[in-house]
C-alpha cells in the first residue's frame, strides 16, 4: 500500500493503481459478505485507506465531469455501506442509479446483473426484480447442465469472462429472489464448467467460489457412498481414492456380460462420474466410440496427380512413395480446456514434418509433436464446434498394417474421451 492509500502492483513499482485497488476491495468485500473476513486491525486499516483512495479518485473525476456515472464504483462501494463517502461520490451514485433505471433493459446479461445488485443495494426493489426477471427470460436451461446465458460467450462485465459474469448473475438472483430454484441451476452450470474447463484468473475464481458458497442449498457436506449393482448383485469396491472418489474393482466374478450396470446416489446436488472398461481386441476390429460431449473420426487420403494439378482421394490402395494426409474430424458439444490427442500411426507411415511446433488451424492453436509410433496434439482451449486437423505422411514400407486409433481426451475430466475406429492399410511395393 502506498502513502496515498492506493495499492500498487509490487513494492518495486511504488505507484498506486486504481484498478488493483478496486480488485482488492472487491475480494475483501466478498469475504465480508461471506462472514469470513478475519478480525484484523491491520487489514481494517488497509481497507479504510483503500476506500479513501478510491473515493478521492472518483470524487476528483466527478468534479471534472458533472454528468459522469460509474457502475463499477457504485457496485464495489455498496459492499461497504457503513463507511462515509464524499458528497461528489454520493451524487455520482445517484446519477448512476438514475441512468441504470433508464438503460438496464438494453444491457447484456452481465451488466444487467450488476444493475440488479445496485438497485437492490440502493432500495430500488421493484427495478431489481424486473432486471432479474429479464435475465431469466434470456437464459437457457437443461436438467443436465443447469442454467446459463449463451450471450456471455462474447459479452462479459469488467473482464470477468463468461464464468465470472455468470457468478455475478448468481449473486443477483440470490440477492433479489433468494428462494428461487434457479439459483441451484446456475450453481450447477458453474460447477459443471469446472469439470472440463479452467475457471480463469484468481479474481474470477475467487468471485465464483464465493458466489457458489453463499447462495442456494448446502452442497458442501461430505459425499455419500454410491450404490453400484451389476444385475441383482451389489458391487463392493476394494478401495476408494480419497480425493477424487475413483474406484477400481474387478467385476468379472459377477459374469457381467449381458447384465445392466447401475449407479445410484442418495444425496441431492450435482455430481458426475464415468464407468471405464478395458478390453483386448485386434486393432482392425475396434469400433469408434464417443461420449455425449466429444467425438473424433480419422480418415486417410492419398495425393494423386491430375491434368489440372493435384487432388486428394480415398486411400483405398497405396504404394510405397505415396503421400497421404491424415484428417482428424473432432466434434465438441461444449467448451473443453486442456485436450490431448494421440493419433497412433501405422508402421508404414513416416511424418513429413518431423519437428514439433505450435500450429494454427481451424481457429485453434495447438502444439503437435511426432513420436516414433504416434502424433501427439495438445490443445489448451477448444470451444464447442467441429474441427478438421490434418498432417502429411510418406508411405515407406509395403505390406499390411494396422492404421492405429486416434484418441482424444480431456486432461481435466478423463471421462470425456473418444476414439476412432481401427482399419487396415494394404501397401503395394
Short mmCIF file of N, CA and C in Angstrom, two decimals, residues 29-156:
data_model
loop_
_atom_site.label_atom_id
_atom_site.label_comp_id
_atom_site.label_asym_id
_atom_site.label_seq_id
_atom_site.Cartn_x
_atom_site.Cartn_y
_atom_site.Cartn_z
N UNK A 29 -14.51 -7.31 -0.03
CA UNK A 29 -15.96 -7.18 0.15
C UNK A 29 -16.66 -8.52 0.08
N UNK A 30 -16.21 -9.38 -0.83
CA UNK A 30 -16.80 -10.72 -0.92
C UNK A 30 -16.56 -11.50 0.36
N UNK A 31 -15.37 -11.38 0.91
CA UNK A 31 -15.07 -12.08 2.17
C UNK A 31 -15.96 -11.57 3.31
N UNK A 32 -16.21 -10.28 3.32
CA UNK A 32 -17.09 -9.73 4.35
C UNK A 32 -18.51 -10.27 4.19
N UNK A 33 -18.99 -10.34 2.93
CA UNK A 33 -20.32 -10.87 2.70
C UNK A 33 -20.44 -12.33 3.14
N UNK A 34 -19.37 -13.08 2.94
CA UNK A 34 -19.37 -14.48 3.34
C UNK A 34 -19.26 -14.65 4.86
N UNK A 35 -18.85 -13.58 5.57
CA UNK A 35 -18.63 -13.69 7.00
C UNK A 35 -17.31 -14.32 7.36
N UNK A 36 -16.38 -14.34 6.40
CA UNK A 36 -15.09 -15.00 6.61
C UNK A 36 -13.92 -14.01 6.67
N UNK A 37 -14.25 -12.72 6.73
CA UNK A 37 -13.15 -11.75 6.79
C UNK A 37 -12.56 -11.77 8.20
N UNK A 38 -11.25 -11.94 8.33
CA UNK A 38 -10.66 -12.07 9.68
C UNK A 38 -10.71 -10.76 10.45
N UNK A 39 -10.82 -10.88 11.75
CA UNK A 39 -10.78 -9.70 12.63
C UNK A 39 -9.33 -9.28 12.79
N UNK A 40 -8.91 -8.31 12.02
CA UNK A 40 -7.51 -7.90 11.99
C UNK A 40 -7.47 -6.38 11.81
N UNK A 41 -6.92 -5.68 12.78
CA UNK A 41 -6.88 -4.21 12.73
C UNK A 41 -6.04 -3.72 11.56
N UNK A 42 -4.97 -4.45 11.23
CA UNK A 42 -4.13 -4.03 10.10
C UNK A 42 -4.90 -4.10 8.79
N UNK A 43 -5.68 -5.18 8.60
CA UNK A 43 -6.49 -5.29 7.39
C UNK A 43 -7.57 -4.23 7.36
N UNK A 44 -8.19 -3.96 8.51
CA UNK A 44 -9.20 -2.90 8.57
C UNK A 44 -8.61 -1.56 8.14
N UNK A 45 -7.37 -1.30 8.59
CA UNK A 45 -6.73 -0.03 8.23
C UNK A 45 -6.42 0.02 6.72
N UNK A 46 -5.99 -1.11 6.16
CA UNK A 46 -5.71 -1.18 4.72
C UNK A 46 -6.97 -0.87 3.93
N UNK A 47 -8.10 -1.46 4.35
CA UNK A 47 -9.36 -1.24 3.64
C UNK A 47 -9.79 0.22 3.76
N UNK A 48 -9.69 0.78 4.97
CA UNK A 48 -10.10 2.17 5.16
C UNK A 48 -9.30 3.12 4.27
N UNK A 49 -7.99 2.91 4.20
CA UNK A 49 -7.14 3.76 3.35
C UNK A 49 -7.44 3.54 1.87
N UNK A 50 -7.69 2.28 1.50
CA UNK A 50 -8.00 1.98 0.09
C UNK A 50 -9.31 2.61 -0.32
N UNK A 51 -10.33 2.55 0.56
CA UNK A 51 -11.61 3.19 0.26
C UNK A 51 -11.44 4.69 0.10
N UNK A 52 -10.64 5.29 0.99
CA UNK A 52 -10.41 6.74 0.89
C UNK A 52 -9.72 7.09 -0.42
N UNK A 53 -8.75 6.26 -0.84
CA UNK A 53 -8.06 6.49 -2.11
C UNK A 53 -9.03 6.39 -3.28
N UNK A 54 -9.87 5.34 -3.30
CA UNK A 54 -10.83 5.16 -4.39
C UNK A 54 -11.84 6.30 -4.40
N UNK A 55 -12.36 6.67 -3.22
CA UNK A 55 -13.32 7.78 -3.13
C UNK A 55 -12.71 9.08 -3.66
N UNK A 56 -11.47 9.33 -3.30
CA UNK A 56 -10.82 10.56 -3.73
C UNK A 56 -10.69 10.61 -5.24
N UNK A 57 -10.25 9.50 -5.85
CA UNK A 57 -10.09 9.47 -7.30
C UNK A 57 -11.42 9.65 -8.01
N UNK A 58 -12.45 8.97 -7.51
CA UNK A 58 -13.77 9.07 -8.14
C UNK A 58 -14.34 10.47 -7.95
N UNK A 59 -14.14 11.07 -6.76
CA UNK A 59 -14.66 12.41 -6.49
C UNK A 59 -13.99 13.44 -7.40
N UNK A 60 -12.68 13.31 -7.60
CA UNK A 60 -11.97 14.24 -8.47
C UNK A 60 -12.49 14.14 -9.91
N UNK A 61 -12.71 12.93 -10.36
CA UNK A 61 -13.24 12.76 -11.71
C UNK A 61 -14.67 13.31 -11.83
N UNK A 62 -15.47 13.10 -10.78
CA UNK A 62 -16.86 13.56 -10.80
C UNK A 62 -16.93 15.08 -10.80
N UNK A 63 -15.98 15.73 -10.14
CA UNK A 63 -15.97 17.20 -10.13
C UNK A 63 -15.68 17.75 -11.53
N UNK A 64 -14.85 17.05 -12.28
CA UNK A 64 -14.49 17.50 -13.62
C UNK A 64 -15.55 17.11 -14.65
N UNK A 65 -16.26 16.03 -14.37
CA UNK A 65 -17.27 15.52 -15.30
C UNK A 65 -18.59 15.39 -14.55
N UNK A 66 -19.35 16.49 -14.54
CA UNK A 66 -20.54 16.58 -13.70
C UNK A 66 -21.63 15.58 -14.08
N UNK A 67 -21.60 15.07 -15.27
CA UNK A 67 -22.64 14.12 -15.71
C UNK A 67 -22.16 12.67 -15.68
N UNK A 68 -21.00 12.41 -15.08
CA UNK A 68 -20.41 11.07 -15.15
C UNK A 68 -21.18 10.06 -14.29
N UNK A 69 -21.08 8.79 -14.70
CA UNK A 69 -21.62 7.67 -13.93
C UNK A 69 -20.52 6.61 -13.81
N UNK A 70 -20.66 5.68 -12.86
CA UNK A 70 -19.62 4.67 -12.65
C UNK A 70 -20.23 3.45 -11.96
N UNK A 71 -20.71 2.49 -12.76
CA UNK A 71 -21.36 1.30 -12.20
C UNK A 71 -20.39 0.47 -11.35
N UNK A 72 -19.13 0.37 -11.79
CA UNK A 72 -18.15 -0.43 -11.04
C UNK A 72 -17.94 0.13 -9.64
N UNK A 73 -17.75 1.45 -9.56
CA UNK A 73 -17.56 2.08 -8.25
C UNK A 73 -18.78 1.88 -7.35
N UNK A 74 -19.97 2.12 -7.90
CA UNK A 74 -21.18 2.01 -7.08
C UNK A 74 -21.36 0.57 -6.59
N UNK A 75 -21.05 -0.42 -7.46
CA UNK A 75 -21.19 -1.83 -7.08
C UNK A 75 -20.21 -2.19 -5.96
N UNK A 76 -18.94 -1.83 -6.13
CA UNK A 76 -17.95 -2.16 -5.09
C UNK A 76 -18.25 -1.39 -3.81
N UNK A 77 -18.64 -0.13 -3.95
CA UNK A 77 -18.87 0.71 -2.75
C UNK A 77 -20.08 0.23 -1.95
N UNK A 78 -21.03 -0.47 -2.63
CA UNK A 78 -22.20 -0.97 -1.91
C UNK A 78 -21.84 -2.07 -0.92
N UNK A 79 -20.64 -2.65 -1.06
CA UNK A 79 -20.18 -3.67 -0.12
C UNK A 79 -19.67 -3.07 1.18
N UNK A 80 -19.51 -1.76 1.21
CA UNK A 80 -19.01 -1.06 2.41
C UNK A 80 -19.98 0.06 2.79
N UNK A 81 -21.22 -0.26 3.15
CA UNK A 81 -22.24 0.77 3.38
C UNK A 81 -22.01 1.60 4.65
N UNK A 82 -21.19 1.10 5.56
CA UNK A 82 -21.00 1.80 6.84
C UNK A 82 -19.91 2.85 6.78
N UNK A 83 -19.22 3.00 5.68
CA UNK A 83 -18.15 3.98 5.55
C UNK A 83 -18.66 5.18 4.76
N UNK A 84 -18.46 6.37 5.32
CA UNK A 84 -18.97 7.59 4.67
C UNK A 84 -18.24 7.87 3.36
N UNK A 85 -18.97 8.54 2.45
CA UNK A 85 -18.43 8.91 1.14
C UNK A 85 -18.46 10.42 0.97
N UNK A 86 -17.56 10.95 0.15
CA UNK A 86 -17.62 12.39 -0.16
C UNK A 86 -18.92 12.73 -0.89
N UNK A 87 -19.31 14.00 -0.82
CA UNK A 87 -20.55 14.43 -1.46
C UNK A 87 -20.57 14.16 -2.95
N UNK A 88 -19.42 14.35 -3.61
CA UNK A 88 -19.37 14.10 -5.05
C UNK A 88 -19.66 12.63 -5.38
N UNK A 89 -19.20 11.72 -4.50
CA UNK A 89 -19.44 10.29 -4.72
C UNK A 89 -20.90 9.94 -4.47
N UNK A 90 -21.53 10.61 -3.51
CA UNK A 90 -22.96 10.39 -3.26
C UNK A 90 -23.76 10.84 -4.48
N UNK A 91 -23.40 12.00 -5.02
CA UNK A 91 -24.10 12.50 -6.20
C UNK A 91 -23.87 11.59 -7.41
N UNK A 92 -22.64 11.11 -7.58
CA UNK A 92 -22.34 10.20 -8.69
C UNK A 92 -23.16 8.91 -8.54
N UNK A 93 -23.31 8.41 -7.32
CA UNK A 93 -24.11 7.21 -7.09
C UNK A 93 -25.56 7.44 -7.51
N UNK A 94 -26.10 8.59 -7.16
CA UNK A 94 -27.49 8.91 -7.54
C UNK A 94 -27.64 8.99 -9.06
N UNK A 95 -26.65 9.62 -9.73
CA UNK A 95 -26.71 9.71 -11.19
C UNK A 95 -26.60 8.32 -11.83
N UNK A 96 -25.75 7.50 -11.27
CA UNK A 96 -25.57 6.15 -11.81
C UNK A 96 -26.86 5.34 -11.70
N UNK A 97 -27.50 5.40 -10.55
CA UNK A 97 -28.74 4.65 -10.35
C UNK A 97 -29.81 5.17 -11.31
N UNK A 98 -29.92 6.50 -11.44
CA UNK A 98 -30.91 7.08 -12.34
C UNK A 98 -30.65 6.66 -13.79
N UNK A 99 -29.37 6.63 -14.18
CA UNK A 99 -29.02 6.21 -15.54
C UNK A 99 -29.35 4.74 -15.77
N UNK A 100 -29.06 3.91 -14.78
CA UNK A 100 -29.35 2.48 -14.92
C UNK A 100 -30.85 2.21 -15.00
N UNK A 101 -31.63 2.98 -14.28
CA UNK A 101 -33.09 2.80 -14.34
C UNK A 101 -33.62 3.03 -15.75
N UNK A 102 -32.93 3.87 -16.52
CA UNK A 102 -33.36 4.16 -17.88
C UNK A 102 -32.79 3.18 -18.90
N UNK A 103 -31.62 2.62 -18.62
CA UNK A 103 -30.89 1.90 -19.67
C UNK A 103 -30.71 0.41 -19.43
N UNK A 104 -31.07 -0.15 -18.27
CA UNK A 104 -30.72 -1.54 -17.96
C UNK A 104 -31.32 -2.53 -18.95
N UNK A 105 -32.47 -2.21 -19.53
CA UNK A 105 -33.12 -3.17 -20.44
C UNK A 105 -32.29 -3.44 -21.70
N UNK A 106 -31.42 -2.52 -22.07
CA UNK A 106 -30.61 -2.68 -23.28
C UNK A 106 -29.23 -3.26 -22.99
N UNK A 107 -28.96 -3.63 -21.75
CA UNK A 107 -27.64 -4.13 -21.37
C UNK A 107 -27.51 -5.63 -21.62
N UNK A 108 -26.27 -6.10 -21.72
CA UNK A 108 -26.04 -7.54 -21.80
C UNK A 108 -26.26 -8.16 -20.42
N UNK A 109 -26.22 -9.48 -20.36
CA UNK A 109 -26.60 -10.19 -19.14
C UNK A 109 -25.72 -9.82 -17.94
N UNK A 110 -24.40 -9.74 -18.15
CA UNK A 110 -23.50 -9.43 -17.03
C UNK A 110 -23.76 -8.05 -16.46
N UNK A 111 -23.88 -7.04 -17.34
CA UNK A 111 -24.14 -5.68 -16.88
C UNK A 111 -25.53 -5.56 -16.26
N UNK A 112 -26.49 -6.32 -16.77
CA UNK A 112 -27.84 -6.29 -16.20
C UNK A 112 -27.85 -6.84 -14.77
N UNK A 113 -27.00 -7.86 -14.52
CA UNK A 113 -26.90 -8.40 -13.16
C UNK A 113 -26.30 -7.38 -12.20
N UNK A 114 -25.29 -6.63 -12.67
CA UNK A 114 -24.71 -5.57 -11.84
C UNK A 114 -25.78 -4.52 -11.53
N UNK A 115 -26.58 -4.18 -12.53
CA UNK A 115 -27.65 -3.21 -12.31
C UNK A 115 -28.63 -3.71 -11.25
N UNK A 116 -28.99 -5.00 -11.31
CA UNK A 116 -29.92 -5.57 -10.33
C UNK A 116 -29.34 -5.49 -8.92
N UNK A 117 -28.04 -5.78 -8.78
CA UNK A 117 -27.40 -5.71 -7.46
C UNK A 117 -27.35 -4.28 -6.94
N UNK A 118 -27.07 -3.34 -7.84
CA UNK A 118 -27.06 -1.93 -7.43
C UNK A 118 -28.46 -1.48 -7.04
N UNK A 119 -29.47 -1.85 -7.81
CA UNK A 119 -30.85 -1.49 -7.46
C UNK A 119 -31.21 -2.03 -6.07
N UNK A 120 -30.84 -3.28 -5.81
CA UNK A 120 -31.15 -3.90 -4.52
C UNK A 120 -30.46 -3.14 -3.39
N UNK A 121 -29.19 -2.81 -3.58
CA UNK A 121 -28.44 -2.11 -2.52
C UNK A 121 -28.95 -0.69 -2.31
N UNK A 122 -29.51 -0.06 -3.34
CA UNK A 122 -29.97 1.32 -3.24
C UNK A 122 -31.47 1.43 -2.97
N UNK A 123 -32.11 0.30 -2.65
CA UNK A 123 -33.51 0.33 -2.26
C UNK A 123 -34.49 0.34 -3.43
N UNK A 124 -34.03 0.15 -4.64
CA UNK A 124 -34.91 0.11 -5.82
C UNK A 124 -35.36 -1.34 -6.04
N UNK A 125 -36.18 -1.86 -5.14
CA UNK A 125 -36.53 -3.28 -5.13
C UNK A 125 -37.30 -3.70 -6.37
N UNK A 126 -38.26 -2.89 -6.80
CA UNK A 126 -39.06 -3.25 -7.98
C UNK A 126 -38.20 -3.34 -9.22
N UNK A 127 -37.30 -2.40 -9.40
CA UNK A 127 -36.41 -2.43 -10.56
C UNK A 127 -35.49 -3.65 -10.51
N UNK A 128 -35.04 -4.01 -9.31
CA UNK A 128 -34.18 -5.19 -9.17
C UNK A 128 -34.92 -6.45 -9.58
N UNK A 129 -36.20 -6.55 -9.19
CA UNK A 129 -36.99 -7.74 -9.56
C UNK A 129 -37.20 -7.80 -11.09
N UNK A 130 -37.45 -6.65 -11.69
CA UNK A 130 -37.64 -6.62 -13.14
C UNK A 130 -36.36 -7.03 -13.88
N UNK A 131 -35.21 -6.59 -13.38
CA UNK A 131 -33.94 -6.94 -14.03
C UNK A 131 -33.68 -8.44 -13.93
N UNK A 132 -33.96 -9.04 -12.79
CA UNK A 132 -33.76 -10.48 -12.63
C UNK A 132 -34.75 -11.26 -13.51
N UNK A 133 -36.00 -10.77 -13.58
CA UNK A 133 -36.98 -11.41 -14.45
C UNK A 133 -36.52 -11.37 -15.91
N UNK A 134 -35.92 -10.27 -16.31
CA UNK A 134 -35.39 -10.15 -17.67
C UNK A 134 -34.25 -11.13 -17.90
N UNK A 135 -33.37 -11.26 -16.91
CA UNK A 135 -32.28 -12.22 -17.02
C UNK A 135 -32.82 -13.64 -17.21
N UNK A 136 -33.87 -13.96 -16.48
CA UNK A 136 -34.46 -15.30 -16.57
C UNK A 136 -35.00 -15.57 -17.99
N UNK A 137 -35.54 -14.53 -18.63
CA UNK A 137 -36.10 -14.70 -19.98
C UNK A 137 -35.04 -15.03 -21.02
N UNK A 138 -33.81 -14.56 -20.81
CA UNK A 138 -32.75 -14.77 -21.79
C UNK A 138 -31.89 -16.00 -21.47
N UNK A 139 -32.22 -16.73 -20.43
CA UNK A 139 -31.42 -17.88 -20.02
C UNK A 139 -31.80 -19.14 -20.79
N UNK A 140 -30.87 -20.10 -20.83
CA UNK A 140 -31.11 -21.43 -21.36
C UNK A 140 -30.98 -22.41 -20.21
N UNK A 141 -31.90 -23.38 -20.13
CA UNK A 141 -31.91 -24.32 -19.01
C UNK A 141 -32.02 -25.74 -19.53
N UNK A 142 -31.25 -26.65 -18.90
CA UNK A 142 -31.40 -28.08 -19.18
C UNK A 142 -31.15 -28.84 -17.89
N UNK A 143 -31.78 -30.01 -17.70
CA UNK A 143 -31.58 -30.79 -16.47
C UNK A 143 -30.13 -31.21 -16.28
N UNK A 144 -29.40 -31.46 -17.37
CA UNK A 144 -28.03 -31.94 -17.25
C UNK A 144 -27.04 -30.83 -16.95
N UNK A 145 -27.25 -29.63 -17.50
CA UNK A 145 -26.25 -28.57 -17.40
C UNK A 145 -26.65 -27.41 -16.50
N UNK A 146 -27.93 -27.30 -16.16
CA UNK A 146 -28.36 -26.20 -15.31
C UNK A 146 -28.83 -25.01 -16.13
N UNK A 147 -28.55 -23.78 -15.65
CA UNK A 147 -29.00 -22.56 -16.31
C UNK A 147 -27.78 -21.70 -16.67
N UNK A 148 -27.80 -21.17 -17.91
CA UNK A 148 -26.69 -20.34 -18.34
C UNK A 148 -27.17 -19.35 -19.41
N UNK A 149 -26.25 -18.43 -19.78
CA UNK A 149 -26.55 -17.37 -20.73
C UNK A 149 -25.57 -17.45 -21.90
N UNK A 150 -26.02 -17.95 -23.06
CA UNK A 150 -25.11 -18.08 -24.21
C UNK A 150 -24.49 -16.76 -24.64
N UNK A 151 -25.19 -15.64 -24.42
CA UNK A 151 -24.65 -14.35 -24.86
C UNK A 151 -23.36 -13.99 -24.14
N UNK A 152 -23.11 -14.62 -22.98
CA UNK A 152 -21.88 -14.32 -22.24
C UNK A 152 -20.64 -14.89 -22.92
N UNK A 153 -20.82 -15.71 -23.98
CA UNK A 153 -19.66 -16.17 -24.73
C UNK A 153 -18.90 -15.00 -25.33
N UNK A 154 -19.62 -13.94 -25.65
CA UNK A 154 -18.98 -12.78 -26.28
C UNK A 154 -19.13 -11.49 -25.48
N UNK A 155 -19.87 -11.53 -24.37
CA UNK A 155 -20.12 -10.33 -23.58
C UNK A 155 -19.87 -10.64 -22.11
N UNK A 156 -19.13 -9.82 -21.43
CA UNK A 156 -18.89 -10.00 -20.00
C UNK A 156 -18.70 -8.65 -19.35
#
